[in-house]
Amino acid sequence: MNNQKQQKPTLTGQRFKTRKRDEKERFDPTQFQESIVQGLNQTGTDLEAVAKFLDASGAKLDYRRYAETLFDILVAGGMLAPGGTLSDDMTRTEFCLFTAQEDLETMQAYAQVFNKLIRRYKYLEKGFEEEIKKLLLFLKGFTESERNKLAMLTGILLANGNISASILNSLYNENLVKEGVSAAFAVKLFKSWINEKDINSVASMLRKVGMDNRLMELFPANKRSYEHFSKYFTDAGLKELSDFARNQQSIGARKELQKELQEQMNRGDPQKEIIAYTKEEMKKGNLSEQAMISIIWTSVMSCVEWNKKEELVTEQAIKHLKLYSPLLKAFTSQGLSELSLLLKIQEYCYDNIHFMKAFQKIVVLLYKADVLSEEAILKWYTEAHVAKGKSVFLEQMKKFVEWLKNAEEESESDEEEAD
């Protein structure tokens, strides 16, 4: 009976080979390293020859698999162990970034080598960024000269857009910051970056990755002040970076102040308290009255949900601004502050289309509330306005300005008669 039991089918015949690309190769960079080191020893300090060798070798060697090994050799001469020391049992070359001359021209030539290599083998881009991040974490394991060269190279690569500024996250490593390594490295890096481009390039790239407000973190918590930052980088010849940080700090402080004022208004705090608080913050932050009135205007206009209907929003705005005219008046004691406020109103009414027809009514209200003087309004009308909605707003203000001029002439005439 058992013999008659149906046999399960079995596969026989030709055995299928695993495709080469599906085989799991053992990670063994030794042969790869020997090929790269041999090539670099032959090309020596001729960086053009190095670039040609790397270009040609990519067709024969597995750059994709051994990207980290490749970059370790080009930077340090051999494979790096954790911490940044060279592995003892591996082949090395004396022709690498760390053994090159410590000057900007040589580092620019090295940057070209990396640039050509990554343009030719685009898939190396991500691996190269990861390598730079790793090298920055290993800074304590390098000599001062090696750190300087890496800093200059990194600055040049950042300036040319070869790597993202997000790699700078590695510099915020607690140990590097605590021992002053991050700040010293940043000096060399930003100098070479600004030398290649300018401070605007630095600002733009830092903003793109949300690091424009994090520069203070290059210092330990007990030294994290603008005063310390300014002195350190100004003494190192980087006043433009110091000015940029001050500007960022000021922007950050203004945003916080605006947010706080808005919250106070939403809570319905008495205006006397808001005025006292604002004057104190103005003094603390060394802010001008012109800067302050801009912040107050933005806060006042942001604490309301505006009606979407043009005919209703004007009435709503007049009622709201009448309520806050004492606050606006407290910070328009100078002609320049009044002009700053007029320009903010002009820009706001232009940027918020429902307010286009409300401009004249807002100005008249603030004139009647002694926030704006006739001198400021006339100056704005004749010369101090901006281009935004200019023709519309000047037309709106025409009759009121004529009335102001006539009133002024009558006043002068009365004064002459009195004399």
JSON list of C-alpha atoms in Angstrom, two decimals, residues 6 106 111 163 326 367:
[
{"chain": "A", "resi": 6, "resn": "GLN", "atom": "CA", "xyz": [1.82, 8.86, -4.83]},
{"chain": "A", "resi": 106, "resn": "THR", "atom": "CA", "xyz": [46.38, 73.49, -2.63]},
{"chain": "A", "resi": 111, "resn": "ALA", "atom": "CA", "xyz": [38.41, 70.44, -4.06]},
{"chain": "A", "resi": 163, "resn": "ILE", "atom": "CA", "xyz": [27.99, 69.42, -0.25]},
{"chain": "A", "resi": 326, "resn": "PRO", "atom": "CA", "xyz": [-2.75, 104.84, 22.33]},
{"chain": "A", "resi": 367, "resn": "TYR", "atom": "CA", "xyz": [-4.12, 111.46, 12.05]}
]
